[in-house]
Each structure stands twice: as structure tokens, then as C-alpha cells.
Short mmCIF file of C-alpha atoms in Angstrom, two decimals:
data_model
loop_
_atom_site.label_atom_id
_atom_site.label_comp_id
_atom_site.label_asym_id
_atom_site.label_seq_id
_atom_site.Cartn_x
_atom_site.Cartn_y
_atom_site.Cartn_z
CA MET N 1 64.85 110.78 159.51
CA ASP N 2 64.13 108.28 162.33
CA GLU N 3 63.60 104.55 161.78
CA ASN N 4 59.83 104.57 162.39
CA THR N 5 59.33 107.34 159.85
CA VAL N 6 61.31 105.41 157.25
CA LYS N 7 59.21 102.30 157.94
CA ARG N 8 55.98 104.27 157.66
CA PHE N 9 56.90 105.82 154.32
CA ALA N 10 58.23 102.48 153.04
CA VAL N 11 54.81 100.95 153.63
CA LEU N 12 53.08 103.95 152.02
CA THR N 13 55.41 103.84 149.00
CA ALA N 14 54.94 100.11 148.47
CA ALA N 15 51.16 100.53 148.86
CA ALA N 16 51.16 103.43 146.38
CA GLY N 17 53.03 101.31 143.85
CA LEU N 18 50.54 98.45 144.09
CA SER N 19 47.63 100.91 144.11
CA THR N 20 48.84 102.47 140.87
CA TRP N 21 48.88 99.09 139.18
CA ALA N 22 45.51 98.11 140.68
CA ILE N 23 43.93 101.33 139.40
CA ASP N 24 45.35 100.70 135.93
CA MET N 25 44.01 97.12 135.93
CA ALA N 26 40.59 98.35 137.09
CA ALA N 27 40.46 100.76 134.16
CA THR N 28 41.27 97.91 131.79
CA GLN N 29 39.00 95.21 133.23
CA VAL N 30 35.89 97.36 133.60
CA GLY N 31 36.55 99.16 130.32
CA LEU N 32 37.17 96.12 128.08
CA PRO N 33 33.61 95.82 126.72
CA SER N 34 33.55 99.56 125.95
CA MET N 35 36.99 99.37 124.35
CA GLN N 36 35.86 96.45 122.19
CA ALA N 37 32.82 98.37 120.94
CA ASP N 38 34.64 101.69 120.49
CA LEU N 39 37.63 100.21 118.64
CA GLY N 40 35.51 97.83 116.56
CA ILE N 41 37.47 94.70 117.48
CA SER N 42 36.60 91.11 118.41
CA VAL N 43 36.44 89.61 121.90
CA THR N 44 39.77 87.84 121.38
CA ALA N 45 41.43 91.01 120.08
CA SER N 46 40.11 93.02 123.03
CA GLN N 47 41.72 90.57 125.45
CA TRP N 48 45.10 91.64 124.04
CA ILE N 49 44.57 95.08 125.59
CA LEU N 50 44.84 93.32 128.94
CA ASN N 51 47.12 90.44 128.05
CA LEU N 52 49.83 92.31 126.15
CA THR N 53 50.57 94.33 129.27
CA LEU N 54 50.64 91.23 131.44
CA MET N 55 52.81 89.34 128.96
CA ILE N 56 55.47 92.07 128.85
CA LEU N 57 55.30 92.49 132.62
CA ALA N 58 55.80 88.76 133.14
CA GLY N 59 58.60 88.55 130.60
CA ILE N 60 60.66 91.42 132.01
CA VAL N 61 59.83 91.53 135.73
CA THR N 62 62.80 89.32 136.65
CA VAL N 63 65.06 91.87 134.96
CA GLY N 64 63.42 94.58 137.04
CA GLY N 65 64.10 92.62 140.22
CA ALA N 66 67.76 92.06 139.29
CA LEU N 67 68.24 95.74 138.44
CA GLY N 68 66.83 96.65 141.84
CA ASP N 69 69.59 94.59 143.46
CA ARG N 70 72.30 96.27 141.38
CA LEU N 71 71.17 99.86 140.93
CA GLY N 72 69.06 100.37 144.04
CA ARG N 73 65.38 99.58 144.42
CA LEU N 74 64.24 103.18 144.86
CA ARG N 75 66.00 104.22 141.65
CA VAL N 76 64.41 101.37 139.68
CA PHE N 77 61.03 102.14 141.32
CA ARG N 78 61.21 105.72 140.01
CA LEU N 79 62.20 104.57 136.53
CA GLY N 80 59.29 102.15 136.37
CA MET N 81 56.80 104.80 137.42
CA LEU N 82 58.03 107.26 134.78
CA ILE N 83 57.75 104.59 132.06
CA LEU N 84 54.24 103.73 133.26
CA ILE N 85 53.20 107.38 133.02
CA ALA N 86 54.49 107.55 129.43
CA GLY N 87 52.62 104.36 128.50
CA ALA N 88 49.35 105.54 130.05
CA ALA N 89 49.61 108.81 128.12
CA ILE N 90 50.03 106.90 124.84
CA THR N 91 47.07 104.67 125.73
CA ILE N 92 44.93 107.78 126.26
CA VAL N 93 45.97 109.23 122.89
CA GLY N 94 45.28 105.94 121.11
CA GLY N 95 41.87 105.67 122.74
CA LEU N 96 40.85 109.22 121.90
CA MET N 97 41.89 108.60 118.28
CA SER N 98 40.22 105.14 118.31
CA ILE N 99 43.37 103.54 116.88
CA PHE N 100 43.82 100.01 118.23
CA PRO N 101 47.58 99.63 117.45
CA ILE N 102 48.43 102.83 119.37
CA VAL N 103 46.43 101.57 122.35
CA LEU N 104 48.44 98.34 122.24
CA VAL N 105 51.74 100.26 122.13
CA GLY N 106 50.71 102.26 125.20
CA ARG N 107 49.62 99.16 127.06
CA GLY N 108 52.90 97.43 126.22
CA ILE N 109 54.93 100.35 127.61
CA GLU N 110 52.79 100.28 130.75
CA GLY N 111 53.72 96.62 131.20
CA LEU N 112 57.40 97.52 130.89
CA GLY N 113 57.10 100.18 133.59
CA ALA N 114 55.26 97.81 135.93
CA ALA N 115 58.02 95.23 135.44
CA PHE N 116 60.43 97.66 137.10
CA PHE N 117 58.45 99.07 140.01
CA ILE N 118 56.46 96.00 141.14
CA PRO N 119 59.44 93.88 142.36
CA ALA N 120 60.99 96.98 143.90
CA SER N 121 57.77 97.57 145.87
CA THR N 122 57.85 94.03 147.29
CA ALA N 123 61.56 93.89 148.15
CA LEU N 124 61.49 97.38 149.67
CA LEU N 125 59.73 96.05 152.78
CA LEU N 126 62.41 93.39 153.29
CA ASP N 127 65.09 96.06 153.20
CA VAL N 128 63.41 98.18 155.88
CA PHE N 129 61.62 95.72 158.20
CA PRO N 130 63.14 92.92 160.34
CA LEU N 131 61.81 89.38 159.95
CA ALA N 132 59.41 89.56 162.89
CA GLU N 133 57.65 92.65 161.48
CA ARG N 134 57.39 91.73 157.79
CA GLY N 135 54.03 89.99 157.95
CA GLY N 136 52.44 92.98 159.65
CA ALA N 137 54.11 95.38 157.22
CA GLN N 138 52.82 93.40 154.26
CA GLY N 139 49.33 93.31 155.78
CA LYS N 140 49.34 97.10 156.27
CA MET N 141 50.61 97.63 152.74
CA MET N 142 47.85 95.48 151.26
CA MET N 143 45.19 97.04 153.48
CA ILE N 144 46.17 100.57 152.44
CA SER N 145 46.46 99.63 148.78
CA MET N 146 43.14 97.82 148.67
CA SER N 147 41.40 100.59 150.64
CA ILE N 148 42.54 103.15 148.09
CA THR N 149 41.67 101.03 145.07
CA ALA N 150 38.40 99.57 146.41
CA PHE N 151 36.36 102.26 144.71
CA ALA N 152 38.48 102.48 141.56
CA PRO N 153 36.16 100.21 139.50
CA THR N 154 33.14 102.37 140.42
CA VAL N 155 34.90 105.61 139.53
CA VAL N 156 36.11 104.02 136.30
CA GLY N 157 32.59 102.93 135.44
CA LEU N 158 31.19 106.41 136.06
CA VAL N 159 33.88 108.02 133.89
CA ILE N 160 33.27 105.51 131.07
CA GLN N 161 29.54 106.22 131.10
CA SER N 162 29.78 109.99 131.48
CA ILE N 163 32.90 110.76 129.41
CA SER N 164 34.87 107.95 127.72
CA TRP N 165 37.14 105.03 128.61
CA PRO N 166 40.49 106.65 127.61
CA VAL N 167 40.05 109.24 130.37
CA THR N 168 40.19 106.49 133.01
CA TYR N 169 43.94 106.12 132.42
CA VAL N 170 44.41 109.64 133.78
CA PHE N 171 43.94 108.03 137.22
CA THR N 172 46.96 105.81 136.50
CA ILE N 173 49.08 108.90 135.85
CA LEU N 174 47.84 110.65 139.00
CA ALA N 175 48.46 107.58 141.19
CA ALA N 176 51.98 107.21 139.76
CA GLY N 177 52.66 110.85 140.66
CA VAL N 178 51.65 110.21 144.27
CA ALA N 179 53.91 107.13 144.40
CA LEU N 180 56.86 109.18 143.11
CA PHE N 181 56.26 111.80 145.79
CA LEU N 182 56.10 109.26 148.63
CA GLN N 183 59.22 107.34 147.62
CA ARG N 184 61.30 110.50 148.03
CA LYS N 185 60.60 110.24 151.77
CA VAL N 186 62.20 106.79 152.05
CA LYS N 187 65.88 106.96 153.03
CA TYR N 188 67.88 103.86 153.98
CA GLU N 189 71.00 101.89 153.17
CA GLN N 190 70.31 98.93 150.90
CA ALA N 191 72.50 95.83 151.24
CA ALA N 192 74.69 95.67 148.12
CA VAL N 193 75.17 92.49 146.11
CA PRO N 194 78.45 91.47 144.48
CA GLN N 195 78.90 92.96 141.02
CA THR N 196 78.48 89.93 138.77
CA PRO N 197 77.88 89.64 135.01
CA PHE N 198 74.29 90.36 134.00
CA ASP N 199 72.56 87.35 132.43
CA VAL N 200 71.47 88.85 129.11
CA ALA N 201 70.82 85.46 127.51
CA GLY N 202 68.63 84.44 130.44
CA SER N 203 66.61 87.65 130.12
CA VAL N 204 65.96 86.94 126.43
CA LEU N 205 64.99 83.32 127.11
CA VAL N 206 62.54 84.33 129.87
CA PHE N 207 60.86 86.85 127.59
CA LEU N 208 60.67 84.40 124.67
CA THR N 209 59.24 81.65 126.88
CA VAL N 210 56.49 83.89 128.25
CA THR N 211 55.72 85.40 124.84
CA LEU N 212 55.55 82.13 122.89
CA LEU N 213 53.36 80.37 125.45
CA THR N 214 51.00 83.34 125.87
CA VAL N 215 50.65 84.10 122.15
CA GLY N 216 50.19 80.42 121.40
CA ILE N 217 47.35 79.95 123.85
CA MET N 218 45.75 83.29 122.93
CA GLN N 219 45.82 82.07 119.32
CA ALA N 220 43.59 79.22 120.43
CA GLY N 221 40.83 81.75 121.07
CA SER N 222 40.40 82.27 117.32
CA ALA N 223 41.63 78.86 116.15
CA SER N 224 41.57 75.82 118.44
CA LEU N 225 43.79 74.29 121.08
CA THR N 226 44.86 71.58 118.63
CA SER N 227 45.51 73.80 115.60
CA PRO N 228 49.05 73.55 114.11
CA SER N 229 49.90 77.20 114.86
CA VAL N 230 48.90 76.84 118.52
CA LEU N 231 50.81 73.57 118.95
CA LEU N 232 53.87 75.06 117.23
CA LEU N 233 53.97 78.20 119.38
CA VAL N 234 53.31 76.35 122.65
CA GLY N 235 55.85 73.67 121.72
CA MET N 236 58.47 76.31 120.96
CA GLY N 237 57.70 78.02 124.26
CA LEU N 238 58.22 74.79 126.18
CA VAL N 239 61.50 74.12 124.36
CA VAL N 240 62.79 77.63 125.07
CA GLY N 241 61.67 77.30 128.70
CA ALA N 242 63.58 74.02 129.03
CA ALA N 243 66.64 75.72 127.53
CA LEU N 244 66.27 78.52 130.09
CA VAL N 245 66.30 76.07 133.00
CA TRP N 246 69.21 74.03 131.56
CA THR N 247 71.44 77.02 130.82
CA SER N 248 70.60 78.75 134.12
CA LEU N 249 71.63 75.69 136.14
CA ARG N 250 75.01 75.72 134.38
CA LYS N 251 75.73 79.39 135.14
CA ASP N 252 77.31 80.86 138.25
CA TYR N 253 75.19 84.01 138.10
CA PRO N 254 71.91 83.32 136.27
CA LEU N 255 69.03 85.77 136.04
CA ILE N 256 66.82 83.14 137.69
CA GLN N 257 68.53 80.93 140.26
CA PHE N 258 66.46 77.75 139.88
CA ARG N 259 68.47 76.12 142.69
CA LEU N 260 66.42 78.27 145.08
CA MET N 261 63.55 75.88 144.33
CA ARG N 262 65.30 73.36 146.57
CA ILE N 263 64.02 75.47 149.48
CA ARG N 264 60.55 74.08 150.10
CA ASN N 265 58.85 77.37 150.96
CA VAL N 266 60.40 79.07 147.94
CA ALA N 267 59.15 76.37 145.55
CA ILE N 268 55.68 76.40 147.10
CA GLY N 269 55.67 80.20 147.17
CA VAL N 270 56.36 80.39 143.43
CA PHE N 271 53.73 77.71 142.70
CA ILE N 272 50.99 79.34 144.79
CA SER N 273 51.88 82.78 143.40
CA PHE N 274 51.26 81.30 139.96
CA VAL N 275 48.15 79.17 140.39
CA ARG N 276 46.14 81.51 142.64
CA PHE N 277 45.64 83.81 139.67
CA LEU N 278 43.45 81.26 137.91
CA PRO N 279 40.46 81.92 140.22
CA SER N 280 41.51 85.57 140.52
CA VAL N 281 41.28 86.13 136.75
CA LEU N 282 37.93 84.36 136.57
CA MET N 283 36.55 86.49 139.42
CA GLY N 284 37.98 89.72 138.01
CA ALA N 285 38.13 90.36 134.27
CA PHE N 286 35.68 87.61 133.32
CA VAL N 287 33.09 88.54 135.94
CA ALA N 288 33.33 92.20 134.82
CA ARG N 289 32.70 91.13 131.23
CA TYR N 290 29.93 88.71 132.25
CA VAL N 291 27.83 91.19 134.21
CA GLN N 292 27.89 93.62 131.28
CA GLN N 293 27.50 91.27 128.32
CA VAL N 294 25.30 88.56 129.89
CA LEU N 295 23.36 90.36 132.61
CA GLY N 296 23.25 93.65 130.70
CA LEU N 297 24.44 95.84 133.58
CA SER N 298 26.17 99.19 133.06
CA PRO N 299 29.89 99.88 133.62
CA THR N 300 28.97 101.93 136.71
CA VAL N 301 27.01 99.07 138.28
CA THR N 302 29.82 96.71 137.35
CA GLY N 303 32.25 98.92 139.22
CA LEU N 304 29.98 98.97 142.26
CA LEU N 305 29.80 95.17 142.26
CA LEU N 306 33.59 94.93 142.20
CA ILE N 307 33.89 97.00 145.41
CA ALA N 308 32.76 94.14 147.65
CA PRO N 309 35.53 91.63 146.79
CA VAL N 310 38.17 94.37 147.12
CA LEU N 311 36.84 95.31 150.56
CA ALA N 312 37.04 91.62 151.49
CA GLN N 313 40.72 91.77 150.56
CA VAL N 314 41.13 94.88 152.72
CA VAL N 315 39.66 93.12 155.76
CA ALA N 316 41.58 89.87 155.21
CA ALA N 317 45.03 91.36 154.47
CA PRO N 318 46.01 92.49 158.01
CA VAL N 319 44.52 89.32 159.51
CA ALA N 320 46.66 87.22 157.17
CA GLY N 321 49.74 89.26 158.10
CA LYS N 322 49.17 88.71 161.83
CA MET N 323 48.64 84.99 161.26
CA LEU N 324 51.96 84.88 159.42
CA ASP N 325 53.83 86.66 162.23
CA LYS N 326 52.30 84.51 164.96
CA GLY N 327 52.22 81.02 163.49
CA GLY N 328 53.81 80.97 160.07
CA PRO N 329 52.44 80.82 156.53
CA ARG N 330 50.79 77.39 156.38
CA THR N 331 47.45 78.23 158.01
CA PRO N 332 46.65 81.53 156.24
CA VAL N 333 47.78 80.28 152.82
CA ALA N 334 45.83 77.01 153.08
CA LEU N 335 42.79 78.96 154.26
CA GLY N 336 43.19 81.29 151.30
CA MET N 337 43.26 78.46 148.76
CA ALA N 338 40.18 76.90 150.40
CA LEU N 339 38.30 80.20 150.14
CA LEU N 340 39.32 80.62 146.48
CA ALA N 341 38.00 77.12 145.76
CA THR N 342 34.73 77.93 147.57
CA GLY N 343 34.31 81.14 145.56
CA SER N 344 34.89 79.22 142.33
CA LEU N 345 32.23 76.69 143.35
CA LEU N 346 29.65 79.45 143.83
CA LEU N 347 30.54 80.89 140.41
CA ALA N 348 30.09 77.44 138.88
CA PHE N 349 26.45 77.54 139.99
CA GLY N 350 25.94 81.29 139.57
CA PHE N 351 27.18 81.72 135.98
CA PRO N 352 24.81 79.32 134.17
CA SER N 353 21.82 80.21 136.36
CA GLN N 354 22.60 83.94 135.89
CA ASN N 355 22.26 84.38 139.65
CA LEU N 356 23.94 87.66 140.51
CA TRP N 357 23.88 87.00 144.26
CA LEU N 358 25.78 83.72 143.96
CA ILE N 359 28.34 85.43 141.73
CA LEU N 360 28.74 88.37 144.12
CA ILE N 361 29.15 86.15 147.20
CA GLY N 362 31.61 83.98 145.30
CA THR N 363 33.78 86.96 144.40
CA ILE N 364 33.69 88.26 147.98
CA ILE N 365 34.83 84.91 149.38
CA GLY N 366 37.45 84.69 146.65
CA GLY N 367 38.69 88.21 147.38
CA ALA N 368 39.27 87.32 151.03
CA GLY N 369 40.94 84.09 149.95
CA PHE N 370 43.39 85.93 147.70
CA SER N 371 44.55 88.11 150.60
CA PHE N 372 45.06 85.08 152.81
CA THR N 373 47.46 83.64 150.24
CA ASN N 374 49.68 86.77 150.27
CA PRO N 375 51.91 85.55 153.16
CA VAL N 376 53.31 82.81 150.92
CA GLN N 377 55.49 85.42 149.20
CA MET N 378 56.91 86.86 152.41
CA ALA N 379 57.54 83.31 153.68
CA ALA N 380 59.53 82.52 150.53
CA LEU N 381 61.49 85.77 150.60
CA SER N 382 62.34 85.40 154.29
CA GLU N 383 64.06 82.04 153.65
CA THR N 384 66.06 83.39 150.72
CA PRO N 385 69.65 84.63 151.20
CA PRO N 386 69.66 88.44 151.33
CA ASP N 387 71.80 88.81 148.20
CA GLN N 388 69.21 86.87 146.16
CA ARG N 389 66.01 88.41 147.51
CA GLY N 390 65.79 90.91 144.68
CA MET N 391 65.97 88.02 142.23
CA LEU N 392 63.18 86.17 144.03
CA ALA N 393 61.22 89.42 144.34
CA GLY N 394 61.29 89.38 140.53
CA ILE N 395 60.49 85.65 140.20
CA LEU N 396 57.36 85.88 142.36
CA PRO N 397 55.66 88.57 140.25
CA LEU N 398 56.92 86.71 137.17
CA ALA N 399 54.99 83.67 138.39
CA GLY N 400 51.95 85.78 139.24
CA ASN N 401 51.83 87.87 136.10
CA PHE N 402 52.74 84.99 133.79
CA GLY N 403 49.97 83.08 135.55
CA THR N 404 47.57 85.97 134.94
CA ALA N 405 48.53 86.25 131.25
CA LEU N 406 48.43 82.49 130.77
CA PHE N 407 45.10 82.06 132.55
CA VAL N 408 43.53 84.95 130.63
CA ALA N 409 44.65 83.18 127.45
CA LEU N 410 43.46 79.76 128.61
CA LEU N 411 40.11 81.03 129.86
CA THR N 412 39.60 83.02 126.65
CA ALA N 413 40.35 79.92 124.57
CA GLY N 414 38.15 77.77 126.80
CA LEU N 415 35.35 80.33 126.65
CA GLY N 416 35.37 80.28 122.86
CA SER N 417 35.53 76.49 122.73
CA PHE N 418 32.68 75.89 125.20
CA MET N 419 30.52 78.61 123.60
CA SER N 420 31.00 77.06 120.17
CA SER N 421 30.13 73.61 121.53
CA TYR N 422 27.00 74.95 123.25
CA THR N 423 25.70 76.81 120.19
CA THR N 424 26.29 73.73 118.04
CA THR N 425 24.23 71.47 120.30
CA ASN N 426 21.65 74.20 121.03
CA PRO N 427 20.93 75.95 117.71
CA GLY N 428 19.20 79.31 118.00
CA THR N 429 20.57 80.00 121.49
CA THR N 430 21.71 83.51 122.37
CA GLU N 431 25.35 84.48 122.77
CA ALA N 432 24.65 85.50 126.37
CA ALA N 433 23.30 82.04 127.23
CA ALA N 434 26.29 80.39 125.57
CA GLN N 435 28.70 82.60 127.51
CA ALA N 436 26.92 81.83 130.80
CA PHE N 437 27.18 78.09 130.13
CA ALA N 438 30.85 78.31 129.11
CA LEU N 439 31.86 80.33 132.17
CA GLY N 440 30.09 77.82 134.40
CA ARG N 441 32.20 75.01 132.94
CA LEU N 442 35.36 77.05 133.40
CA ALA N 443 34.44 77.72 137.04
CA TRP N 444 34.19 73.98 137.75
CA ILE N 445 37.66 73.45 136.24
CA THR N 446 39.02 76.36 138.28
CA MET N 447 37.62 74.91 141.49
CA ALA N 448 39.24 71.52 140.83
CA VAL N 449 42.66 73.07 140.13
CA THR N 450 42.44 75.28 143.23
CA LEU N 451 41.52 72.35 145.48
CA ALA N 452 44.53 70.40 144.20
CA SER N 453 46.72 73.42 144.96
CA LEU N 454 45.36 73.49 148.51
CA LEU N 455 47.18 70.20 149.13
CA VAL N 456 50.43 71.86 148.06
CA ALA N 457 49.81 74.79 150.41
CA LEU N 458 49.49 72.38 153.33
CA MET N 459 53.12 71.37 152.77
CA LEU N 460 54.43 74.82 153.71
CA ARG N 461 56.86 74.83 156.62
CA ASN N 462 56.34 77.25 159.48
CA PRO N 463 59.36 79.16 160.92
CA ALA N 464 59.98 76.72 163.78
CA ALA N 465 60.72 74.01 161.23
CA THR N 466 63.11 76.06 159.13
CA LEU N 467 66.67 77.32 159.48
CA ALA N 468 67.10 81.05 159.93
CA VAL N 469 69.11 82.84 157.26
CA GLN N 470 71.87 85.07 158.57
CA PRO N 471 71.47 88.60 157.22
CA ALA N 472 74.23 90.15 155.17
CA LYS N 473 76.02 93.26 156.38
CA PRO N 474 74.39 96.32 154.79
CA VAL N 475 76.47 98.33 152.35
CA ALA N 476 75.31 101.75 151.26
CA ILE N 477 74.00 102.13 147.73
CA PRO N 478 73.51 105.79 146.83
CA GLU N 479 69.96 106.54 145.77
CA ALA N 480 70.25 109.33 143.24
#
């Protein structure tokens, strides 16, 4: 197989992996209100259908990245896809039986599968493409992925209305099957890393840190941010996280090499990969819930509304990749954060006024902004030594998915707190009005955080100001 064919199928495989996860997330975000009603659970409990998956993904994704270095990324990619298929099948069974615990088990297994194939998808492009072509490859991957998944929310909404929400997870299984077929066409020699002891203790500490912090903040949705149980769980999470950093710095071969944070673009890449999901979560899951529960729109219409921001991502992704290749990451990433802040500002006005147009325009601008921040990951990976790229390819989705889980928890807790405050000061108000007010407040907070992060993005170094990393000599790793 010639080099260009390998590159083409590498892009298609990576895009198929991300598309599979995007389709699964679309089924969950659009379907949450229907799941809540069908399973007879509360708003906070329904958020666990989304957040349990994200929590497990965030807690284990660094392990998936490390295994890709050791066992071969294509092998780990296949394993993750097979686990995802099993989890989606269990989710379908649990939904058809209307048994909430079975649904949670399925969603948890899906998170485990994603933890394996997502870092492999990202690092795969670095294995196949030289430095000068990586921005364009990433842009093509995102454009293909977003083009495929742009209409997923609409299809999901139609299936929910015409059949039932469990059937939507059949699309996850079908997409995973396509990804498995495409990856068989990718043949290359992956650079091997030295066989070092696997950091089991670090893996446990990462998972405990993510779990304690996420569960603690999710608990605030039913209690309060200052309740003893919330403070205890969050405090324990911070202590375990500190122990993770301390022990990792003392090890020769840690799961997470925190010394990589001394590289400016790596530190900024991890930070931006984390914080950009605050506006993303608000514009995704919470907008989908808002338009159904506040504006009273159907799941199908909700899906149609979510097409526009995805198409904005499709248009912006290749532009961002070209900007990365030509001038470096600073301009596209800073532009992306500015657009995310602008989208949050429009939501801050649109939510309380129940102005659908402001909300739609805000999500479109935010969708484009998210794509413009994508080059920050390739910039960080390109400055990382080749034998540690798999590790960083796991850290970046750890930051992103932990950010998603954490921000879902924080926004859920904030939503409950602001709604309670509003109903107390405005007795007799409707739940829809209280939710609109609360989301408006959360949008203002999101805008402020995103603007502060824009200043960090401006500190990114472009390639001319950085030292090139010498590539390691490739060593064949058999891909069984």
C-alpha cells in the first residue's frame, strides 16, 4: 500500500472514530429529556446518563493512551471500538426494559471503550503525517467527522419521536462497525517506546481524582455546594490529585509526565483543551434541554437546531488547520476562544429573554470557535518527544473529558442553585422561567471564564519561536 493511501485511510479512520463518539453523544444529549421521562428519574439523576460515561472516559483515557504506545495504537483502537459496541448494546437493552441501573452500566462501558479509541485516533495522525502536514490532516479529519455527524441530532430526534430513544444507540454500533472496517486499511510501522514498568498506582490515582471531584460536584445538584458531603468528596479529590502529582514527579516512568508542562505549548494546550468545554457543554447538552423544556420544542426540531453549530465546525475546521500550518497555533486558537466568548454572550441575553434566534446564532458562533481551538492539541503534540506523544495524546482527552464531566456537574449544580434562588424571590413562577433565568446567569459566568482563557491562548508560541524535536527512529510494532 503506497504512502498516500495510508495517509488517506488514516484520516478516514481517525474521523470515523470521532464520528462514532459524536453520534453517541448526540443520542445522549438530544435524548436526555425523553430518558428522564421514560425512566421516571430526576433532572440530576438523568445527567448521570451523560456524566457517568464522561467520568469513566476521563479517568481511564490516559491508560488508553499509554497502552497505545506499548501495544500499538491500531490494536487499542480496535479494542476500544469492540467495548463501545458492547456498552451500546447494554444501553439499548436497559432502555427497552426501562431499567435505569442497566442503562448506567451500558453507558459506563461505553465510556471505557471511548477511553481506548479516542487517544489512538488522535495520535494516529502523528504517526502517519510529517509535522508540516499535521494541521491540514487534523482539519480534514474534523471536517469529515463533523460532516458525517452534522445531521446526527436530527436523525436522533426523528427516531425518538417515531420509535423510542434506546434505538438511537444502534447508530453508535453501526458507526463503530464502519470505523473497524476502515482501520484495517491502515498499515504502517509505529515508533516503539522503551518497555518500562506500567504505572498502576498512577492509573488508580487518576481515576480516583476524576471520580471524587465529579461525584462531589454532581452531589451539589441535589444538596448544595457547601454541604458536608460535597465538601468532603471535593476535598478528597483535591488531596488525591495532589498525591498524583507528587508521586508522578518522583517516578522515572509515570503514567502522566507532569514535567511536560514545562513546555509552554503543552501546558497551554492542556489548559485550553480543558476550559473550552465549559462553553461547549453550555451550548450543547444544556441548549438541547432548554429548547425542549423551556421553549417546548420537539426532539426533532431540537436536532434540526443543532445542525447549524455542527456545520459551523465543519467550515471552520479546515481553515483552522491551514492557519496552523502557515502561521502557528496562536492566531486560530485565540480567535476560537474569542468566538466562544461571543457565543456565550449571546446566550446570556437569549436564555432569559427566550429568544431562539439569539441562542441559535450564539451556538453557531461557538461551534466555529470550538473548531478554531483544535490546533492547540496538534501544537502541543508536535513539541512533545515522540516516545511521549501517546501519553500526551491521553492527557489531552483527559483534560477535555474531565472538563466536560466537571462542567456538566458544575452547570447542573449552578442550574439548581439559581433556579431555587429565583423561585424563592419570585413565588408562583414557572419552572421554565426559572430555568431560563438560571441559564442566563450561567452564560454570563461562562463568558467571563472564556475571556480570561483568551489571554492564556495569546501566550502560545508559534513554530518559529520553538525548538524542533528530533524524531525517533521508527521500530516496527506488529499490528495483529
